[in-house]
PDB file of C-alpha atoms in Angstrom:
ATOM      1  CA  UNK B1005     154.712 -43.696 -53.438  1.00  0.00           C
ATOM      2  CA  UNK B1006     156.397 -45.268 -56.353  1.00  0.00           C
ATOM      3  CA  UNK B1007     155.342 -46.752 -59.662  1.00  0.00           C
ATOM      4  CA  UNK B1008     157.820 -49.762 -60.693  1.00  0.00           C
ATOM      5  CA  UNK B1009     160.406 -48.495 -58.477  1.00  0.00           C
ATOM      6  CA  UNK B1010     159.315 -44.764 -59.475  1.00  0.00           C
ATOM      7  CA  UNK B1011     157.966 -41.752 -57.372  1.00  0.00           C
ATOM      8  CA  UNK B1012     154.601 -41.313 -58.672  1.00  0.00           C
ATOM      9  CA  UNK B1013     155.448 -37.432 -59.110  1.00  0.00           C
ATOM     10  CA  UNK B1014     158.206 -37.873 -61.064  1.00  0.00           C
ATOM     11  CA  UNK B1015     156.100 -39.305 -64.107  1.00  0.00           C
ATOM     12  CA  UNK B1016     156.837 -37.954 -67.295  1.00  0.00           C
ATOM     13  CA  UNK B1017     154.494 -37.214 -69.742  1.00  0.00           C
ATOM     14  CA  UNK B1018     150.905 -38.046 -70.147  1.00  0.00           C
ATOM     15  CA  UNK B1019     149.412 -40.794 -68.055  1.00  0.00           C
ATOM     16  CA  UNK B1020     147.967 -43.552 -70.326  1.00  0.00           C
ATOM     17  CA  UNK B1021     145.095 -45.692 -68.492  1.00  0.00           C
ATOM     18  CA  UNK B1022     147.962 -48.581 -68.714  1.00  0.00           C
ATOM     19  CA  UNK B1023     149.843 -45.895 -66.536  1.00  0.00           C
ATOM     20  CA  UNK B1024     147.297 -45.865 -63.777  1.00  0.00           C
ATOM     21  CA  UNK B1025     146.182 -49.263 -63.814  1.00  0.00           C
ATOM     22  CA  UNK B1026     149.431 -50.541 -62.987  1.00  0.00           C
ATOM     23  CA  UNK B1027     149.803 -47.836 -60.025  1.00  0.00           C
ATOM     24  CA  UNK B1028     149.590 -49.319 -56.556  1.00  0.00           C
ATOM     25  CA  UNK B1029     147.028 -49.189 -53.828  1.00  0.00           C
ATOM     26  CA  UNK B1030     147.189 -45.632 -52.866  1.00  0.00           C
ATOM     27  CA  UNK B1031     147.931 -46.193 -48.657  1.00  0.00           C
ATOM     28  CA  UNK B1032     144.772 -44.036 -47.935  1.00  0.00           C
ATOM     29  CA  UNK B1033     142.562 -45.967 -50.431  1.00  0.00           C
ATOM     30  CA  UNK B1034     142.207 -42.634 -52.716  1.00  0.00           C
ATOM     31  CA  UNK B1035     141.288 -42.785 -56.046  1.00  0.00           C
ATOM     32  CA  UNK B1036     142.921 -42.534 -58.793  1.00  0.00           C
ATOM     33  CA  UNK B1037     141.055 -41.260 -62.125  1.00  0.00           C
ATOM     34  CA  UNK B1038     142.678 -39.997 -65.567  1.00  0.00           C
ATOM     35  CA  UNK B1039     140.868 -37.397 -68.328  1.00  0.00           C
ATOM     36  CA  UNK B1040     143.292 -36.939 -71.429  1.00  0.00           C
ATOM     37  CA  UNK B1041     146.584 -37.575 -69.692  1.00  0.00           C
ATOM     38  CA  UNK B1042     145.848 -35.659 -66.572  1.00  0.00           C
ATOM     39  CA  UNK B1043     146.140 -38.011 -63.465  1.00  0.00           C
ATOM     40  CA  UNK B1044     143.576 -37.090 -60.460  1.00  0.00           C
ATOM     41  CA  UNK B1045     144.058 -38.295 -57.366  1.00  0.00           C
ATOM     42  CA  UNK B1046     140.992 -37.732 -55.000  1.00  0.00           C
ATOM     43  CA  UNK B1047     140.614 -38.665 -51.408  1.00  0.00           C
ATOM     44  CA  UNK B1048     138.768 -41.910 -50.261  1.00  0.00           C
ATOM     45  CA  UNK B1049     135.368 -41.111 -49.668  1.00  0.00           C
ATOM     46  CA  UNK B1050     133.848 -41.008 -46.181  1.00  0.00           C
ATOM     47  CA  UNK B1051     131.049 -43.453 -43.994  1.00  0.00           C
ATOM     48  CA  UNK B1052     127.738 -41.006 -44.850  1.00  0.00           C
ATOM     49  CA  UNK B1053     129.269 -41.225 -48.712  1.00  0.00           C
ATOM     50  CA  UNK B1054     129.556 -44.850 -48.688  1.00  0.00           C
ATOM     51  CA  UNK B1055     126.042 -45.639 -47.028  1.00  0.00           C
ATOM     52  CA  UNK B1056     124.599 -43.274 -49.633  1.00  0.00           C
ATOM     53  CA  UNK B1057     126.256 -45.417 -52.021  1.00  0.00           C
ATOM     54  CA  UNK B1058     125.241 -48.598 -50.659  1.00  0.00           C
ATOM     55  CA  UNK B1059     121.590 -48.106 -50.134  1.00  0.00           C
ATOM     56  CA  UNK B1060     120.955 -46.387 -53.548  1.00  0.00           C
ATOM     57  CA  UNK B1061     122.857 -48.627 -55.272  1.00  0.00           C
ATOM     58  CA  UNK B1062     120.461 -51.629 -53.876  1.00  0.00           C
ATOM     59  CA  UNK B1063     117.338 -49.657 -54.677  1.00  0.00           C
ATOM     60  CA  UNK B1064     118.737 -49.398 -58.220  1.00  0.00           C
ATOM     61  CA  UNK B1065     119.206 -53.206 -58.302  1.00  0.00           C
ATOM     62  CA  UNK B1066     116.147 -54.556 -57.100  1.00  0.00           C
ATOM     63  CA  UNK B1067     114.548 -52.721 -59.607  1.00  0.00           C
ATOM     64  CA  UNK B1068     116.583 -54.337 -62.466  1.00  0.00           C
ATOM     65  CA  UNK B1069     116.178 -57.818 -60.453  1.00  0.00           C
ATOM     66  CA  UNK B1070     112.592 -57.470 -60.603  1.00  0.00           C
ATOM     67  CA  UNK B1071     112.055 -56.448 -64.610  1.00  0.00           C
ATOM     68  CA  UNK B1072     114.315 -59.449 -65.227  1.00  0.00           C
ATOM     69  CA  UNK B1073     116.723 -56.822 -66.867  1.00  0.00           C
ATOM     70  CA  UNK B1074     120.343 -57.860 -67.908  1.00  0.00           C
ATOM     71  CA  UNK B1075     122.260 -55.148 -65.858  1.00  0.00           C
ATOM     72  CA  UNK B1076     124.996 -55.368 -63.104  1.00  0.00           C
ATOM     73  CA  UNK B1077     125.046 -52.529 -60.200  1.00  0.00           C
ATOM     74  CA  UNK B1078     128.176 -51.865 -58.656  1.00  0.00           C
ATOM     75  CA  UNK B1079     129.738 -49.100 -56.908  1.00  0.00           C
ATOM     76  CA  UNK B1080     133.774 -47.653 -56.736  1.00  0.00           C
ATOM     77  CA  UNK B1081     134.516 -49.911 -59.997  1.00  0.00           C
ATOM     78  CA  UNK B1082     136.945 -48.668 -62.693  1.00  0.00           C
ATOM     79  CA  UNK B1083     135.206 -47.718 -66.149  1.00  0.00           C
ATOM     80  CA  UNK B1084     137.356 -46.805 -68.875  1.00  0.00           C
ATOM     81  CA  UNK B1085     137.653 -46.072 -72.679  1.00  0.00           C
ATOM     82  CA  UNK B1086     141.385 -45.231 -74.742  1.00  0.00           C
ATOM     83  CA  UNK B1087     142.159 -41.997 -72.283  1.00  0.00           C
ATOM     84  CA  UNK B1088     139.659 -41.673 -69.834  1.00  0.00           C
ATOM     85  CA  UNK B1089     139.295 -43.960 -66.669  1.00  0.00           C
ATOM     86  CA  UNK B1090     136.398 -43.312 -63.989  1.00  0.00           C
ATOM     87  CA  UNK B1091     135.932 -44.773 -60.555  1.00  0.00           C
ATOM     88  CA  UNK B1092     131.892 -43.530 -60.257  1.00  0.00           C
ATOM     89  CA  UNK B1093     129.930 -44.263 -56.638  1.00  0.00           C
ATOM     90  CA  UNK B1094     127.465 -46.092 -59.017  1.00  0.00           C
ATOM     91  CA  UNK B1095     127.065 -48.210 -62.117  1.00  0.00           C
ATOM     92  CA  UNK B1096     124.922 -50.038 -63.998  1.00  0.00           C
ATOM     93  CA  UNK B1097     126.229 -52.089 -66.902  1.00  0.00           C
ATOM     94  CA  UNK B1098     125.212 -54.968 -69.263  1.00  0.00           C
ATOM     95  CA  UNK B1099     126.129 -57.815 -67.570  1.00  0.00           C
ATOM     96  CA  UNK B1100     127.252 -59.338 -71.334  1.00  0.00           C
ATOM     97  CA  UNK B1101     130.341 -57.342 -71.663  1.00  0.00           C
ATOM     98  CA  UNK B1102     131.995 -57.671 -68.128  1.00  0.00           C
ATOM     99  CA  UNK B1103     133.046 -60.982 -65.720  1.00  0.00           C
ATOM    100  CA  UNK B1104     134.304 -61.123 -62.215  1.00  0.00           C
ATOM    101  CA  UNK B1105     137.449 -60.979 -63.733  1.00  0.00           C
ATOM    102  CA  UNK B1106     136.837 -57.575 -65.513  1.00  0.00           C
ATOM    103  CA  UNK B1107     139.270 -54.681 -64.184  1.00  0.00           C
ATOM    104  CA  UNK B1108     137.862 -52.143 -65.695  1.00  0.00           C
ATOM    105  CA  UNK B1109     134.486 -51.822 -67.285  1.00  0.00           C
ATOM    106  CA  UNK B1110     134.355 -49.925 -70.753  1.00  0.00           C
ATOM    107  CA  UNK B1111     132.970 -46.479 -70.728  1.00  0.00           C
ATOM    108  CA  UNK B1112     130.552 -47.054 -73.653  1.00  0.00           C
ATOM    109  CA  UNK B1113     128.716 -49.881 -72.106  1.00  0.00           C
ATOM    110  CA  UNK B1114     127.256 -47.728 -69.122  1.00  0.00           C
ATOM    111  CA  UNK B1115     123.973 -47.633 -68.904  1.00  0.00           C
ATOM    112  CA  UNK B1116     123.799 -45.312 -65.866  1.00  0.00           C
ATOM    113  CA  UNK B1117     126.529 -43.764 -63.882  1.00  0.00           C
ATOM    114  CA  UNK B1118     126.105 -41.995 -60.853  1.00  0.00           C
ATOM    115  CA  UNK B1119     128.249 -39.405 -58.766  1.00  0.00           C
ATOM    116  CA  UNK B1120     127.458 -38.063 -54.824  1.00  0.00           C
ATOM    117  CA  UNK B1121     128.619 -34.821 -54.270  1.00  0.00           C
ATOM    118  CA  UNK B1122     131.162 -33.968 -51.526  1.00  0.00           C
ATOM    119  CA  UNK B1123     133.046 -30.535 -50.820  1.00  0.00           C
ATOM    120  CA  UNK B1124     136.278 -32.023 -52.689  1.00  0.00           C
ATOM    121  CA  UNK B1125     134.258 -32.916 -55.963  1.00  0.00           C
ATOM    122  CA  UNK B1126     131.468 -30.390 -56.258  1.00  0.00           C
ATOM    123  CA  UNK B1127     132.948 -29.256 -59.779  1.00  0.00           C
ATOM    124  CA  UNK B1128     133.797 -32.678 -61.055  1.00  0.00           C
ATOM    125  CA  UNK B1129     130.390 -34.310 -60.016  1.00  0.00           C
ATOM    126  CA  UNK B1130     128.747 -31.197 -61.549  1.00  0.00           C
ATOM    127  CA  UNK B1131     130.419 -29.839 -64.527  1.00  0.00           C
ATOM    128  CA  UNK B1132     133.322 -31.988 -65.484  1.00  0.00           C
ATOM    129  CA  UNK B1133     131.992 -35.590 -65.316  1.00  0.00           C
ATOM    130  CA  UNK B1134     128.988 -34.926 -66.658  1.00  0.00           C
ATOM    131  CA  UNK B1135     130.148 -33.335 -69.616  1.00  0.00           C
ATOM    132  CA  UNK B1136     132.713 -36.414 -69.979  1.00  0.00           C
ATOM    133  CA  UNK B1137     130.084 -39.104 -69.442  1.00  0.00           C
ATOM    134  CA  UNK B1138     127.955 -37.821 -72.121  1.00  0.00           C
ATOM    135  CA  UNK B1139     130.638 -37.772 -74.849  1.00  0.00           C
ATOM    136  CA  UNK B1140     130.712 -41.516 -74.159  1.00  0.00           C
ATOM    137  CA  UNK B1141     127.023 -41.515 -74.978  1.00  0.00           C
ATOM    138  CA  UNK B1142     126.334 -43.102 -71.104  1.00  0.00           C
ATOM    139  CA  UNK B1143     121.991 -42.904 -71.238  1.00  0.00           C
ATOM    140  CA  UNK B1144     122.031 -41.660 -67.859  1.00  0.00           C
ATOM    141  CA  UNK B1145     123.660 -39.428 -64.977  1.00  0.00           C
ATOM    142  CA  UNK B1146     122.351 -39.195 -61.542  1.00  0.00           C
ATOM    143  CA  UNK B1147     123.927 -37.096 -59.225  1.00  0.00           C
ATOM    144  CA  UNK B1148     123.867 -37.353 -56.023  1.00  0.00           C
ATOM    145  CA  UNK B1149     123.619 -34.166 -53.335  1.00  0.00           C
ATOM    146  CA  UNK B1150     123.931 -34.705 -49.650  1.00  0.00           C
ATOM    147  CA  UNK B1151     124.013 -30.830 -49.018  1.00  0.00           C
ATOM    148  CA  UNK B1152     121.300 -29.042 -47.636  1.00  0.00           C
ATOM    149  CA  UNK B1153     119.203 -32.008 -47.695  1.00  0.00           C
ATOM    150  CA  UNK B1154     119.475 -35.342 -49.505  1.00  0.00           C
ATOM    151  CA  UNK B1155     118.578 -35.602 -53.243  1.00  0.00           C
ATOM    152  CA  UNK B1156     118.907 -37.336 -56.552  1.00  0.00           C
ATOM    153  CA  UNK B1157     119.124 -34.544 -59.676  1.00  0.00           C
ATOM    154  CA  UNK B1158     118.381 -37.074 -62.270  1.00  0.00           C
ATOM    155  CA  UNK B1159     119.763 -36.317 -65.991  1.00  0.00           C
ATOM    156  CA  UNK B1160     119.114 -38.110 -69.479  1.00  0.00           C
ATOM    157  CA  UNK B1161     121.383 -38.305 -72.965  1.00  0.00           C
ATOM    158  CA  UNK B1162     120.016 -35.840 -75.652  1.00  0.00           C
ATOM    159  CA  UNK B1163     121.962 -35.435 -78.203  1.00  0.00           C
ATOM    160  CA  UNK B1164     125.120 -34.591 -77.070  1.00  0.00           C
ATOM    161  CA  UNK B1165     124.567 -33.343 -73.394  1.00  0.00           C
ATOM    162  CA  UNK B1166     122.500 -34.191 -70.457  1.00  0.00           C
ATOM    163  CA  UNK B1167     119.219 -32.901 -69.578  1.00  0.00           C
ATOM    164  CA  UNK B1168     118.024 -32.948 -66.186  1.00  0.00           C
ATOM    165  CA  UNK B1169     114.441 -34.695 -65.471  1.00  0.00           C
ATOM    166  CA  UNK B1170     113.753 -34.616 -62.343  1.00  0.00           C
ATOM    167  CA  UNK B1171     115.473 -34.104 -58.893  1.00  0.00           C
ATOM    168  CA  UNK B1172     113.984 -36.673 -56.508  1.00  0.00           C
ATOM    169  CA  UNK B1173     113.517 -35.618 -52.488  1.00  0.00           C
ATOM    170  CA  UNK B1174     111.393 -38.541 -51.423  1.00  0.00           C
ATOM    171  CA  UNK B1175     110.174 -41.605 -53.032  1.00  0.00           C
ATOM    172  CA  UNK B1176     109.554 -41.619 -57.225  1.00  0.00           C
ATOM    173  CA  UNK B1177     109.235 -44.664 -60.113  1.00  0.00           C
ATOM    174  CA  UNK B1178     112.748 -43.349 -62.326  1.00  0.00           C
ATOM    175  CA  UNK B1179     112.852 -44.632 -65.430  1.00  0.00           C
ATOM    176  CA  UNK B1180     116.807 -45.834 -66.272  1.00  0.00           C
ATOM    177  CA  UNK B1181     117.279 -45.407 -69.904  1.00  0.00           C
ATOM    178  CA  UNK B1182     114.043 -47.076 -70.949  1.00  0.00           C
ATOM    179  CA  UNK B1183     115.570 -50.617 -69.825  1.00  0.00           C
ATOM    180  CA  UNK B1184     114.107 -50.735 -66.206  1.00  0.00           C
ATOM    181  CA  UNK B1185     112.242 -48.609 -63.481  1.00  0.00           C
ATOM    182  CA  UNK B1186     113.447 -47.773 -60.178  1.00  0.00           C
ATOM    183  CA  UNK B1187     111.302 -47.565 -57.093  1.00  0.00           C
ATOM    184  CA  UNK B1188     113.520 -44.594 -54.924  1.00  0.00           C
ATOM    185  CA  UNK B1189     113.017 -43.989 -51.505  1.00  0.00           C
ATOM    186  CA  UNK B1190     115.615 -41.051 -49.940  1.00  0.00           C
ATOM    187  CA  UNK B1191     113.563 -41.231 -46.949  1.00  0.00           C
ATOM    188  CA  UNK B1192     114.859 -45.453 -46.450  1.00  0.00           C
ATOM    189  CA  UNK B1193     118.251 -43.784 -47.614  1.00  0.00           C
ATOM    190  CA  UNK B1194     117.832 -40.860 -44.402  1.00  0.00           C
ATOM    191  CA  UNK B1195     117.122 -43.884 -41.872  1.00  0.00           C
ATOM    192  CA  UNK B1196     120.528 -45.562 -43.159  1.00  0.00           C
ATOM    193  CA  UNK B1197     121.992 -42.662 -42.304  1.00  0.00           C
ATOM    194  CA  UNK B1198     120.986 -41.748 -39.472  1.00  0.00           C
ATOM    195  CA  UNK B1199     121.578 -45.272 -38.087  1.00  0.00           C
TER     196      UNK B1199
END
């Protein structure tokens, strides 16, 4: 794969977001992401991953539709800040501060991000992201386990780190950052699945 007429592994030096925005397409559709300089490549994510995505993602907008709340939910989008650039499986962000034209969202404007766990990205979606996420002050981290059984392990800001509230098996009200209330029902999410 090449990068203006480069192979991408003969980079030098750190990666710069610039860097990785300008890369092309990967051919497999896998993502590219970027903490510090470090380039990650990780591979597209499969059909159970994106249904996940899809139906949780619509739960989490009809509840902002219906409180009349200012927030945009989208999933696989490009959030970024001076060194970091993130490709979550969900976010929510003030519809004031991106267009249809936006590439990639800023970091700091997240009001929820959200990650579902697969055997390739048990330590980023667990340890690494999290930790990252909350040192751009996002209010909220759900993440998302598929493994033994479906779940949402919902997490709030405090202070510095999150702190998990509540891991939701069935249906629940979730509060997103004080701004809006979610009505979440894993079991609609299990019938998506299981088509």
């Amino acid at each position: 794969m090449s990068v203006t007429g480069t192979r991408i592994d003969d980079h030098v030096g750190p990666w710069t977001v610039e860097d990785v925005l300008a890369l092309p397409a990967h051919p497999a559709r896998a993502r590219y992401e970027l903490v510090d300089g470090v380039l990650y490549i990780s591979p597209a994510p499969g059909l159970a991953h994106q249904i996940v995505s899809s139906a949780l993602r619509g739960q989490i907008n009809a509840g902002s539709t219906r409180s009349g709340a200012r927030f945009l939910t989208a999933g696989a989008v490009m959030v970024a800040n001076d060194s970091r650039l993130f490709i979550p499986d969900i976010a929510v962000v003030d519809r004031a501060v991106v267009s249809r034209h936006t590439l990639a969202a800023p970091l700091e404007t997240m009001l929820l991000l959200g990650e579902i766990v697969s055997p390739l990205s048990r330590a980023a979606d667990r340890i690494l992201k999290p930790a990252l996420y909350a040192q751009a002050k996002v209010p909220a981290y759900w993440r998302v386990e598929m493994e033994p059984d479906l779940c949402v392990v919902v997490h709030e800001l405090d202070g510095g780190t999150y702190r998990e509230v509540a891991t939701i098996t069935g249906r629940a009200s979730v509060d997103v950052a004080g701004e809006f209330t979610v009505d979440l029902d894993l079991d609609v999410v299990r019938r998506e699945l299981e088509g």
